[in-house]
PDB file of C-alpha atoms in Angstrom:
ATOM      1  CA  PRO Y 835     125.006  91.629 -70.542  1.00 42.00           C
ATOM      2  CA  ASP Y 836     127.746  94.059 -70.877  1.00 40.00           C
ATOM      3  CA  ARG Y 837     130.424  92.033 -68.850  1.00 43.00           C
ATOM      4  CA  ARG Y 838     133.696  93.647 -71.059  1.00 35.00           C
ATOM      5  CA  ARG Y 839     134.761  95.392 -68.374  1.00 38.00           C
ATOM      6  CA  VAL Y 840     135.522  92.355 -65.758  1.00 41.00           C
ATOM      7  CA  ARG Y 841     138.898  91.366 -66.231  1.00 41.00           C
ATOM      8  CA  PHE Y 842     138.765  87.457 -66.153  1.00 39.00           C
ATOM      9  CA  PHE Y 843     141.047  85.158 -64.712  1.00 40.00           C
ATOM     10  CA  ARG Y 844     143.297  82.220 -64.709  1.00 39.00           C
ATOM     11  CA  GLN Y 845     143.463  79.540 -61.822  1.00 39.00           C
ATOM     12  CA  PRO Y 846     147.337  80.537 -60.402  1.00 35.00           C
ATOM     13  CA  GLU Y 847     150.459  78.743 -62.421  1.00 33.00           C
ATOM     14  CA  THR Y 848     152.015  77.249 -58.726  1.00 33.00           C
ATOM     15  CA  LEU Y 849     148.931  75.078 -58.809  1.00 30.00           C
ATOM     16  CA  SER Y 850     148.739  71.109 -59.709  1.00 33.00           C
ATOM     17  CA  PRO Y 851     145.684  70.044 -62.211  1.00 39.00           C
ATOM     18  CA  PRO Y 852     142.703  69.175 -60.370  1.00 40.00           C
ATOM     19  CA  THR Y 853     142.783  64.919 -59.328  1.00 45.00           C
ATOM     20  CA  ARG Y 854     139.689  63.854 -61.299  1.00 48.00           C
ATOM     21  CA  LYS Y 855     138.088  66.443 -63.828  1.00 61.00           C
ATOM     22  CA  ASN Y 856     134.780  65.574 -65.684  1.00 70.00           C
ATOM     23  CA  PRO Y 857     133.763  68.632 -67.654  1.00 80.00           C
ATOM     24  CA  MET Y 858     130.091  69.378 -68.680  1.00 86.00           C
ATOM     25  CA  THR Y 859     129.356  67.788 -72.096  1.00 88.00           C
ATOM     26  CA  PRO Y 860     129.274  69.973 -75.684  1.00 91.00           C
ATOM     27  CA  GLU Y 861     125.060  69.403 -74.957  1.00 93.00           C
ATOM     28  CA  GLN Y 862     125.308  70.904 -71.632  1.00 92.00           C
ATOM     29  CA  GLN Y 863     127.738  73.705 -72.523  1.00 93.00           C
ATOM     30  CA  THR Y 864     125.323  75.010 -75.412  1.00 95.00           C
ATOM     31  CA  GLN Y 865     122.268  75.087 -72.414  1.00 95.00           C
ATOM     32  CA  ILE Y 866     123.926  76.765 -69.861  1.00 96.00           C
ATOM     33  CA  ALA Y 867     124.826  79.223 -72.661  1.00 96.00           C
ATOM     34  CA  ALA Y 868     121.418  79.180 -73.605  1.00 96.00           C
ATOM     35  CA  LEU Y 869     120.123  79.976 -70.210  1.00 95.00           C
ATOM     36  CA  ASP Y 870     122.144  82.761 -70.512  1.00 95.00           C
ATOM     37  CA  ARG Y 871     121.316  83.748 -73.358  1.00 95.00           C
ATOM     38  CA  ILE Y 872     117.219  83.479 -72.728  1.00 95.00           C
ATOM     39  CA  HIS Y 873     117.824  85.275 -68.807  1.00 94.00           C
ATOM     40  CA  GLY Y 874     119.683  88.291 -69.602  1.00 87.00           C
ATOM     41  CA  GLY Y 875     121.798  87.261 -66.929  1.00 83.00           C
ATOM     42  CA  SER Y 876     118.419  87.170 -64.252  1.00 90.00           C
ATOM     43  CA  LEU Y 877     117.998  84.822 -61.611  1.00 94.00           C
ATOM     44  CA  SER Y 878     114.700  84.890 -62.434  1.00 94.00           C
ATOM     45  CA  PRO Y 879     112.288  81.630 -61.284  1.00 94.00           C
ATOM     46  CA  GLU Y 880     112.391  80.500 -64.718  1.00 96.00           C
ATOM     47  CA  PHE Y 881     116.582  80.645 -64.417  1.00 97.00           C
ATOM     48  CA  VAL Y 882     117.039  79.255 -61.332  1.00 96.00           C
ATOM     49  CA  ALA Y 883     113.918  76.159 -62.413  1.00 96.00           C
ATOM     50  CA  ALA Y 884     115.422  75.458 -65.048  1.00 96.00           C
ATOM     51  CA  THR Y 885     119.389  75.290 -63.761  1.00 96.00           C
ATOM     52  CA  TYR Y 886     118.191  72.789 -61.268  1.00 97.00           C
ATOM     53  CA  GLN Y 887     116.065  70.362 -63.774  1.00 96.00           C
ATOM     54  CA  LEU Y 888     119.275  70.689 -65.723  1.00 95.00           C
ATOM     55  CA  PHE Y 889     121.037  69.048 -62.860  1.00 96.00           C
ATOM     56  CA  ALA Y 890     119.141  66.963 -60.928  1.00 97.00           C
ATOM     57  CA  PRO Y 891     119.114  63.936 -63.094  1.00 95.00           C
ATOM     58  CA  THR Y 892     122.380  62.910 -62.304  1.00 95.00           C
ATOM     59  CA  ALA Y 893     122.797  64.515 -59.162  1.00 97.00           C
ATOM     60  CA  PRO Y 894     124.082  62.033 -56.764  1.00 97.00           C
ATOM     61  CA  SER Y 895     122.414  60.754 -53.765  1.00 96.00           C
ATOM     62  CA  PRO Y 896     123.721  60.043 -49.817  1.00 96.00           C
ATOM     63  CA  GLU Y 897     123.689  57.318 -48.518  1.00 95.00           C
ATOM     64  CA  HIS Y 898     123.638  58.362 -44.440  1.00 96.00           C
ATOM     65  CA  VAL Y 899     122.391  61.273 -43.746  1.00 97.00           C
ATOM     66  CA  ARG Y 900     120.111  62.496 -40.453  1.00 97.00           C
ATOM     67  CA  ARG Y 901     118.515  65.781 -41.130  1.00 97.00           C
ATOM     68  CA  ASP Y 902     117.283  68.266 -38.918  1.00 98.00           C
ATOM     69  CA  LEU Y 903     119.561  68.846 -36.372  1.00 98.00           C
ATOM     70  CA  ALA Y 904     119.321  71.123 -34.180  1.00 98.00           C
ATOM     71  CA  TYR Y 905     121.827  73.769 -33.485  1.00 98.00           C
ATOM     72  CA  GLY Y 906     119.342  76.568 -32.374  1.00 97.00           C
ATOM     73  CA  GLY Y 907     116.005  77.401 -31.169  1.00 97.00           C
ATOM     74  CA  HIS Y 908     114.803  79.270 -34.529  1.00 98.00           C
ATOM     75  CA  LYS Y 909     112.497  77.658 -37.170  1.00 97.00           C
ATOM     76  CA  HIS Y 910     115.528  77.538 -39.527  1.00 98.00           C
ATOM     77  CA  GLN Y 911     118.331  76.832 -37.021  1.00 98.00           C
ATOM     78  CA  LYS Y 912     118.621  73.384 -38.272  1.00 98.00           C
ATOM     79  CA  PHE Y 913     120.849  71.210 -40.347  1.00 98.00           C
ATOM     80  CA  ASP Y 914     121.682  68.022 -42.149  1.00 98.00           C
ATOM     81  CA  ARG Y 915     124.633  65.854 -41.835  1.00 98.00           C
ATOM     82  CA  TYR Y 916     125.574  63.716 -44.146  1.00 98.00           C
ATOM     83  CA  GLY Y 917     128.881  60.821 -43.922  1.00 96.00           C
ATOM     84  CA  LEU Y 918     130.183  58.953 -40.977  1.00 94.00           C
ATOM     85  CA  PRO Y 919     131.335  61.196 -37.761  1.00 91.00           C
ATOM     86  CA  ASP Y 920     134.361  59.385 -37.650  1.00 92.00           C
ATOM     87  CA  LYS Y 921     136.064  61.137 -40.761  1.00 95.00           C
ATOM     88  CA  SER Y 922     138.321  64.335 -39.591  1.00 94.00           C
ATOM     89  CA  ASP Y 923     137.006  66.110 -42.701  1.00 97.00           C
ATOM     90  CA  ILE Y 924     133.957  67.614 -42.666  1.00 98.00           C
ATOM     91  CA  ILE Y 925     132.281  69.865 -45.286  1.00 98.00           C
ATOM     92  CA  VAL Y 926     130.209  72.982 -44.304  1.00 98.00           C
ATOM     93  CA  TYR Y 927     128.310  74.275 -47.559  1.00 98.00           C
ATOM     94  CA  ILE Y 928     125.741  77.123 -46.820  1.00 98.00           C
ATOM     95  CA  HIS Y 929     122.855  77.641 -49.366  1.00 98.00           C
ATOM     96  CA  GLY Y 930     122.185  81.062 -51.279  1.00 98.00           C
ATOM     97  CA  GLY Y 931     118.955  82.902 -52.107  1.00 97.00           C
ATOM     98  CA  GLY Y 932     119.369  85.761 -52.284  1.00 97.00           C
ATOM     99  CA  PHE Y 933     118.861  86.724 -48.433  1.00 98.00           C
ATOM    100  CA  VAL Y 934     115.498  85.856 -48.090  1.00 98.00           C
ATOM    101  CA  ALA Y 935     115.196  82.669 -49.384  1.00 97.00           C
ATOM    102  CA  GLY Y 936     116.293  79.212 -49.869  1.00 97.00           C
ATOM    103  CA  SER Y 937     117.175  76.479 -47.966  1.00 97.00           C
ATOM    104  CA  LYS Y 938     119.814  73.264 -47.061  1.00 98.00           C
ATOM    105  CA  GLY Y 939     116.447  70.690 -48.905  1.00 95.00           C
ATOM    106  CA  ASN Y 940     114.035  68.289 -48.140  1.00 93.00           C
ATOM    107  CA  PRO Y 941     114.426  64.608 -48.287  1.00 93.00           C
ATOM    108  CA  ASP Y 942     112.910  64.540 -52.014  1.00 92.00           C
ATOM    109  CA  SER Y 943     115.409  67.296 -52.486  1.00 94.00           C
ATOM    110  CA  PRO Y 944     118.424  66.320 -54.811  1.00 97.00           C
ATOM    111  CA  PHE Y 945     119.693  69.268 -53.365  1.00 97.00           C
ATOM    112  CA  PHE Y 946     121.609  69.695 -51.171  1.00 97.00           C
ATOM    113  CA  ALA Y 947     121.895  66.493 -50.535  1.00 98.00           C
ATOM    114  CA  ASN Y 948     124.160  66.251 -53.870  1.00 98.00           C
ATOM    115  CA  ILE Y 949     126.993  68.417 -51.861  1.00 98.00           C
ATOM    116  CA  GLY Y 950     126.291  65.415 -48.961  1.00 97.00           C
ATOM    117  CA  ALA Y 951     126.766  62.143 -51.443  1.00 97.00           C
ATOM    118  CA  TRP Y 952     129.592  63.980 -52.515  1.00 97.00           C
ATOM    119  CA  ALA Y 953     131.538  64.503 -49.679  1.00 97.00           C
ATOM    120  CA  GLU Y 954     131.004  61.067 -48.404  1.00 96.00           C
ATOM    121  CA  ALA Y 955     132.328  59.635 -51.880  1.00 95.00           C
ATOM    122  CA  SER Y 956     135.228  61.237 -51.080  1.00 95.00           C
ATOM    123  CA  GLY Y 957     135.827  60.143 -47.441  1.00 95.00           C
ATOM    124  CA  MET Y 958     134.460  62.943 -46.136  1.00 97.00           C
ATOM    125  CA  GLN Y 959     131.799  64.256 -43.879  1.00 97.00           C
ATOM    126  CA  ALA Y 960     129.074  67.077 -45.257  1.00 98.00           C
ATOM    127  CA  VAL Y 961     126.871  69.649 -42.846  1.00 98.00           C
ATOM    128  CA  VAL Y 962     123.931  71.742 -44.698  1.00 98.00           C
ATOM    129  CA  PRO Y 963     122.452  74.243 -42.635  1.00 98.00           C
ATOM    130  CA  ASP Y 964     119.677  77.177 -43.011  1.00 98.00           C
ATOM    131  CA  TYR Y 965     119.738  80.210 -41.645  1.00 98.00           C
ATOM    132  CA  ARG Y 966     117.906  82.965 -40.670  1.00 98.00           C
ATOM    133  CA  LEU Y 967     116.586  85.017 -43.785  1.00 98.00           C
ATOM    134  CA  ALA Y 968     115.635  88.382 -43.861  1.00 98.00           C
ATOM    135  CA  PRO Y 969     113.722  90.921 -44.065  1.00 98.00           C
ATOM    136  CA  ASP Y 970     112.273  88.904 -40.206  1.00 98.00           C
ATOM    137  CA  HIS Y 971     116.289  88.462 -39.620  1.00 98.00           C
ATOM    138  CA  PRO Y 972     118.591  91.115 -41.505  1.00 98.00           C
ATOM    139  CA  TYR Y 973     122.139  91.262 -40.986  1.00 98.00           C
ATOM    140  CA  PRO Y 974     124.357  89.927 -38.821  1.00 98.00           C
ATOM    141  CA  ASP Y 975     121.615  86.560 -37.707  1.00 98.00           C
ATOM    142  CA  ALA Y 976     122.726  85.144 -40.576  1.00 98.00           C
ATOM    143  CA  ARG Y 977     126.539  85.474 -40.318  1.00 98.00           C
ATOM    144  CA  ASP Y 978     125.621  84.565 -36.536  1.00 98.00           C
ATOM    145  CA  ASP Y 979     124.395  81.411 -37.573  1.00 98.00           C
ATOM    146  CA  ILE Y 980     127.380  80.668 -39.686  1.00 98.00           C
ATOM    147  CA  THR Y 981     129.423  80.772 -36.985  1.00 98.00           C
ATOM    148  CA  SER Y 982     127.284  79.215 -34.119  1.00 98.00           C
ATOM    149  CA  VAL Y 983     127.515  76.133 -36.893  1.00 98.00           C
ATOM    150  CA  VAL Y 984     131.444  75.972 -36.886  1.00 98.00           C
ATOM    151  CA  GLY Y 985     131.546  76.632 -33.624  1.00 98.00           C
ATOM    152  CA  LEU Y 986     129.781  73.546 -32.791  1.00 98.00           C
ATOM    153  CA  LEU Y 987     131.510  71.783 -35.058  1.00 98.00           C
ATOM    154  CA  HIS Y 988     134.428  72.329 -33.647  1.00 98.00           C
ATOM    155  CA  ARG Y 989     133.733  71.467 -30.549  1.00 97.00           C
ATOM    156  CA  GLU Y 990     132.825  68.082 -31.109  1.00 96.00           C
ATOM    157  CA  ARG Y 991     135.548  67.272 -33.150  1.00 96.00           C
ATOM    158  CA  PRO Y 992     138.424  69.717 -32.049  1.00 96.00           C
ATOM    159  CA  ASP Y 993     140.937  67.252 -34.292  1.00 95.00           C
ATOM    160  CA  ALA Y 994     138.948  67.695 -37.398  1.00 96.00           C
ATOM    161  CA  ARG Y 995     139.459  70.074 -40.419  1.00 97.00           C
ATOM    162  CA  ILE Y 996     136.532  72.137 -41.294  1.00 98.00           C
ATOM    163  CA  TRP Y 997     136.438  73.215 -44.669  1.00 98.00           C
ATOM    164  CA  LEU Y 998     133.670  76.289 -44.745  1.00 98.00           C
ATOM    165  CA  VAL Y 999     132.165  76.545 -48.416  1.00 98.00           C
ATOM    166  CA  GLY Y1000     129.539  79.097 -49.274  1.00 98.00           C
ATOM    167  CA  GLN Y1001     127.502  80.060 -52.685  1.00 98.00           C
ATOM    168  CA  SER Y1002     126.305  83.407 -53.246  1.00 98.00           C
ATOM    169  CA  ALA Y1003     123.885  84.896 -50.140  1.00 98.00           C
ATOM    170  CA  GLY Y1004     126.032  81.576 -48.484  1.00 98.00           C
ATOM    171  CA  ALA Y1005     129.294  83.260 -49.882  1.00 98.00           C
ATOM    172  CA  ALA Y1006     128.619  86.633 -48.481  1.00 98.00           C
ATOM    173  CA  HIS Y1007     127.395  84.936 -44.597  1.00 98.00           C
ATOM    174  CA  VAL Y1008     130.691  83.064 -45.314  1.00 98.00           C
ATOM    175  CA  ALA Y1009     133.342  86.338 -45.878  1.00 98.00           C
ATOM    176  CA  ASP Y1010     130.570  88.176 -43.363  1.00 98.00           C
ATOM    177  CA  ALA Y1011     131.394  85.478 -40.579  1.00 98.00           C
ATOM    178  CA  LEU Y1012     135.282  85.445 -41.916  1.00 97.00           C
ATOM    179  CA  ALA Y1013     135.563  89.575 -41.914  1.00 97.00           C
ATOM    180  CA  PHE Y1014     133.777  90.016 -38.291  1.00 97.00           C
ATOM    181  CA  GLY Y1015     136.326  86.886 -36.861  1.00 96.00           C
ATOM    182  CA  GLN Y1016     139.148  89.153 -38.159  1.00 95.00           C
ATOM    183  CA  ARG Y1017     137.661  92.639 -37.102  1.00 95.00           C
ATOM    184  CA  GLN Y1018     137.320  90.680 -33.405  1.00 95.00           C
ATOM    185  CA  ASN Y1019     140.701  88.399 -33.128  1.00 95.00           C
ATOM    186  CA  VAL Y1020     138.705  85.350 -32.579  1.00 94.00           C
ATOM    187  CA  PRO Y1021     138.774  83.452 -36.319  1.00 94.00           C
ATOM    188  CA  LEU Y1022     136.689  80.894 -36.975  1.00 96.00           C
ATOM    189  CA  PRO Y1023     138.408  77.606 -36.369  1.00 97.00           C
ATOM    190  CA  VAL Y1024     138.605  76.200 -40.230  1.00 98.00           C
ATOM    191  CA  ALA Y1025     141.110  74.835 -41.986  1.00 97.00           C
ATOM    192  CA  GLY Y1026     140.014  76.461 -45.178  1.00 98.00           C
ATOM    193  CA  VAL Y1027     136.989  78.671 -47.319  1.00 98.00           C
ATOM    194  CA  ILE Y1028     135.638  78.356 -50.542  1.00 98.00           C
ATOM    195  CA  MET Y1029     133.331  80.979 -52.138  1.00 98.00           C
ATOM    196  CA  PHE Y1030     130.934  80.352 -55.244  1.00 98.00           C
ATOM    197  CA  SER Y1031     129.832  84.086 -56.742  1.00 98.00           C
ATOM    198  CA  GLY Y1032     129.795  85.956 -53.510  1.00 98.00           C
ATOM    199  CA  ILE Y1033     129.357  89.084 -52.695  1.00 98.00           C
ATOM    200  CA  TYR Y1034     132.356  90.312 -50.846  1.00 98.00           C
ATOM    201  CA  ASP Y1035     131.915  94.211 -50.200  1.00 97.00           C
ATOM    202  CA  PRO Y1036     128.734  95.080 -49.508  1.00 97.00           C
ATOM    203  CA  PRO Y1037     128.147  98.751 -49.477  1.00 97.00           C
ATOM    204  CA  SER Y1038     129.004  98.238 -53.402  1.00 97.00           C
ATOM    205  CA  ALA Y1039     126.565  95.682 -53.832  1.00 97.00           C
ATOM    206  CA  GLY Y1040     124.109  98.576 -54.684  1.00 94.00           C
ATOM    207  CA  THR Y1041     119.987  97.966 -53.879  1.00 94.00           C
ATOM    208  CA  HIS Y1042     119.046  95.095 -55.073  1.00 94.00           C
ATOM    209  CA  PRO Y1043     116.061  94.268 -52.807  1.00 96.00           C
ATOM    210  CA  GLY Y1044     116.847  91.129 -50.793  1.00 97.00           C
ATOM    211  CA  ILE Y1045     120.726  92.218 -50.638  1.00 98.00           C
ATOM    212  CA  SER Y1046     118.960  95.818 -48.998  1.00 98.00           C
ATOM    213  CA  ALA Y1047     116.639  93.758 -47.066  1.00 98.00           C
ATOM    214  CA  TYR Y1048     119.830  92.075 -45.221  1.00 98.00           C
ATOM    215  CA  TYR Y1049     122.301  94.720 -45.317  1.00 98.00           C
ATOM    216  CA  GLY Y1050     119.789  98.071 -45.007  1.00 97.00           C
ATOM    217  CA  THR Y1051     120.851 100.895 -47.464  1.00 96.00           C
ATOM    218  CA  PRO Y1052     124.211 101.447 -48.890  1.00 96.00           C
ATOM    219  CA  SER Y1053     125.277 103.817 -45.684  1.00 95.00           C
ATOM    220  CA  GLU Y1054     124.716 101.174 -43.038  1.00 95.00           C
ATOM    221  CA  ARG Y1055     126.381  98.298 -44.490  1.00 96.00           C
ATOM    222  CA  THR Y1056     130.028  97.209 -43.405  1.00 94.00           C
ATOM    223  CA  GLY Y1057     132.341  96.299 -45.565  1.00 94.00           C
ATOM    224  CA  ASN Y1058     134.553  93.006 -45.946  1.00 95.00           C
ATOM    225  CA  LEU Y1059     137.690  93.605 -48.341  1.00 95.00           C
ATOM    226  CA  PRO Y1060     139.936  94.893 -45.201  1.00 93.00           C
ATOM    227  CA  GLN Y1061     139.947  92.307 -43.074  1.00 95.00           C
ATOM    228  CA  LEU Y1062     139.285  89.315 -46.523  1.00 95.00           C
ATOM    229  CA  GLY Y1063     142.752  90.279 -47.072  1.00 92.00           C
ATOM    230  CA  ARG Y1064     144.440  89.459 -43.613  1.00 92.00           C
ATOM    231  CA  ILE Y1065     142.909  85.649 -43.551  1.00 93.00           C
ATOM    232  CA  ARG Y1066     145.438  83.022 -42.030  1.00 92.00           C
ATOM    233  CA  VAL Y1067     143.256  79.725 -44.068  1.00 95.00           C
ATOM    234  CA  PRO Y1068     143.444  79.262 -47.475  1.00 97.00           C
ATOM    235  CA  ALA Y1069     141.137  80.877 -49.396  1.00 97.00           C
ATOM    236  CA  LEU Y1070     139.666  79.533 -53.170  1.00 97.00           C
ATOM    237  CA  TYR Y1071     136.672  82.367 -54.507  1.00 98.00           C
ATOM    238  CA  THR Y1072     135.192  81.687 -57.744  1.00 97.00           C
ATOM    239  CA  VAL Y1073     133.175  83.874 -60.658  1.00 97.00           C
ATOM    240  CA  SER Y1074     131.348  81.665 -63.499  1.00 97.00           C
ATOM    241  CA  GLN Y1075     131.607  82.599 -66.650  1.00 96.00           C
ATOM    242  CA  TYR Y1076     127.731  83.803 -67.046  1.00 96.00           C
ATOM    243  CA  ASP Y1077     127.490  85.274 -63.333  1.00 97.00           C
ATOM    244  CA  PRO Y1078     125.168  88.573 -63.623  1.00 96.00           C
ATOM    245  CA  PRO Y1079     127.126  91.235 -63.407  1.00 96.00           C
ATOM    246  CA  LEU Y1080     127.159  92.569 -60.147  1.00 97.00           C
ATOM    247  CA  PHE Y1081     128.789  89.225 -58.633  1.00 97.00           C
ATOM    248  CA  ARG Y1082     131.774  89.488 -61.312  1.00 96.00           C
ATOM    249  CA  GLN Y1083     131.695  93.419 -60.596  1.00 97.00           C
ATOM    250  CA  GLN Y1084     132.451  92.112 -56.771  1.00 97.00           C
ATOM    251  CA  ALA Y1085     135.492  89.772 -57.419  1.00 97.00           C
ATOM    252  CA  GLN Y1086     136.755  92.768 -59.545  1.00 96.00           C
ATOM    253  CA  ALA Y1087     136.910  94.676 -56.313  1.00 96.00           C
ATOM    254  CA  LEU Y1088     138.191  91.369 -54.254  1.00 96.00           C
ATOM    255  CA  ARG Y1089     140.961  91.402 -56.779  1.00 95.00           C
ATOM    256  CA  ASP Y1090     141.567  95.268 -56.924  1.00 95.00           C
ATOM    257  CA  ALA Y1091     141.807  94.734 -52.805  1.00 94.00           C
ATOM    258  CA  TYR Y1092     143.816  91.971 -52.470  1.00 92.00           C
ATOM    259  CA  PRO Y1093     145.730  91.292 -56.407  1.00 93.00           C
ATOM    260  CA  GLN Y1094     146.923  87.645 -54.294  1.00 92.00           C
ATOM    261  CA  ALA Y1095     143.374  86.446 -54.086  1.00 94.00           C
ATOM    262  CA  ASP Y1096     143.061  82.420 -55.296  1.00 96.00           C
ATOM    263  CA  LEU Y1097     139.977  83.925 -57.733  1.00 96.00           C
ATOM    264  CA  ARG Y1098     139.357  81.638 -60.317  1.00 96.00           C
ATOM    265  CA  GLU Y1099     136.814  81.357 -63.174  1.00 95.00           C
ATOM    266  CA  LEU Y1100     135.068  78.859 -63.966  1.00 96.00           C
ATOM    267  CA  PRO Y1101     134.235  78.368 -67.327  1.00 94.00           C
ATOM    268  CA  HIS Y1102     130.846  77.173 -69.371  1.00 95.00           C
ATOM    269  CA  HIS Y1103     129.030  77.793 -65.499  1.00 96.00           C
ATOM    270  CA  ASN Y1104     126.456  79.996 -64.618  1.00 97.00           C
ATOM    271  CA  HIS Y1105     125.465  81.122 -60.944  1.00 97.00           C
ATOM    272  CA  LEU Y1106     123.829  77.988 -60.009  1.00 97.00           C
ATOM    273  CA  SER Y1107     125.714  75.158 -62.141  1.00 97.00           C
ATOM    274  CA  THR Y1108     128.848  75.711 -59.730  1.00 97.00           C
ATOM    275  CA  ALA Y1109     126.752  73.796 -56.436  1.00 98.00           C
ATOM    276  CA  LEU Y1110     124.919  71.658 -58.120  1.00 97.00           C
ATOM    277  CA  SER Y1111     127.062  69.817 -60.315  1.00 97.00           C
ATOM    278  CA  ILE Y1112     129.275  69.060 -57.294  1.00 97.00           C
ATOM    279  CA  GLY Y1113     128.857  65.159 -57.433  1.00 96.00           C
ATOM    280  CA  GLY Y1114     127.587  64.443 -61.063  1.00 95.00           C
ATOM    281  CA  PRO Y1115     129.288  62.783 -64.363  1.00 93.00           C
ATOM    282  CA  GLN Y1116     129.952  66.285 -65.078  1.00 89.00           C
ATOM    283  CA  ASP Y1117     131.709  67.419 -61.904  1.00 94.00           C
ATOM    284  CA  ASP Y1118     134.781  69.553 -62.460  1.00 94.00           C
ATOM    285  CA  VAL Y1119     133.658  71.999 -59.320  1.00 96.00           C
ATOM    286  CA  GLY Y1120     133.809  68.306 -57.171  1.00 96.00           C
ATOM    287  CA  ALA Y1121     137.402  67.986 -58.163  1.00 94.00           C
ATOM    288  CA  MET Y1122     138.691  71.936 -58.255  1.00 95.00           C
ATOM    289  CA  LEU Y1123     137.989  71.144 -54.031  1.00 97.00           C
ATOM    290  CA  LEU Y1124     138.965  68.100 -53.346  1.00 95.00           C
ATOM    291  CA  ASP Y1125     142.116  69.280 -55.278  1.00 95.00           C
ATOM    292  CA  PHE Y1126     142.189  72.647 -52.870  1.00 96.00           C
ATOM    293  CA  ILE Y1127     141.659  70.571 -50.015  1.00 96.00           C
ATOM    294  CA  ARG Y1128     144.032  67.987 -50.292  1.00 94.00           C
ATOM    295  CA  GLN Y1129     147.076  70.675 -51.240  1.00 93.00           C
ATOM    296  CA  ASN Y1130     146.177  72.526 -48.564  1.00 94.00           C
ATOM    297  CA  THR Y1131     145.997  69.415 -46.123  1.00 90.00           C
ATOM    298  CA  SER Y1132     149.247  68.150 -47.246  1.00 72.00           C
ATOM    299  CA  ALA Y1133     150.550  72.062 -46.766  1.00 60.00           C
ATOM    300  CA  HIS Y1134     149.085  71.874 -43.206  1.00 54.00           C
ATOM    301  CA  THR Y1135     150.850  68.304 -42.203  1.00 52.00           C
ATOM    302  CA  ALA Y1136     153.536  68.920 -43.956  1.00 47.00           C
TER     303      ALA Y1136
END
């Protein structure tokens, strides 16, 4: 696919390098690049399965997990909780799935227990929820589910720092929740947000079936860019080297609307590998997140 129209973004020079960086091996880089060539930027089931197979053998397993804790009455309103409850930092990870699929994982799946294991090994908790899916539950149901999870955790631990992380459709739901909080003047009670390969301006996101099933037609959708430029918590956005054009265009729209956004390109990664690699032996993404969290915790407490 043609990516020439989308500019690449550098990590801001004011940030120190990650505290621990284990980039992909040359073999993994070659495999990721080959997947892009074979599938041509398509997020097909075959592409998804091949990327999962690449990272599953080295995904870490958590020590402490409580599964299927309810935060609402719907069958998808449940989350898994990893780590010990006395930890002051809570990662809330929102999975992707094209708005119509995806899940937090089951006991036999390494994903997204890998994020729980990474958080636990890093001295944090993690919460990984399911949420209601389109087409049965269009906008704003998933957004409201994310808001409910964050609100529940904040009421349980008002002193905890909640770091909200979303990938793909999950990042779009995070952006929706942030923008809605700005419109209502009720900001999400989070310490910071991280969005991997998200959709930030739904009206310009085209007519992909999953996007339309959730948001409706472009004319029916609500844009988030003005509100994302006004959020008052630290925000980190990423786009992957091998992301499909839609997500690179959305990253460019964010950059054009909000030039000071902390928007980073992740070399050698595809649309899925960012989250799947977290906690593994070649984990440059987890290192980046830890660095972001530590820097912004220090800035908050200074």
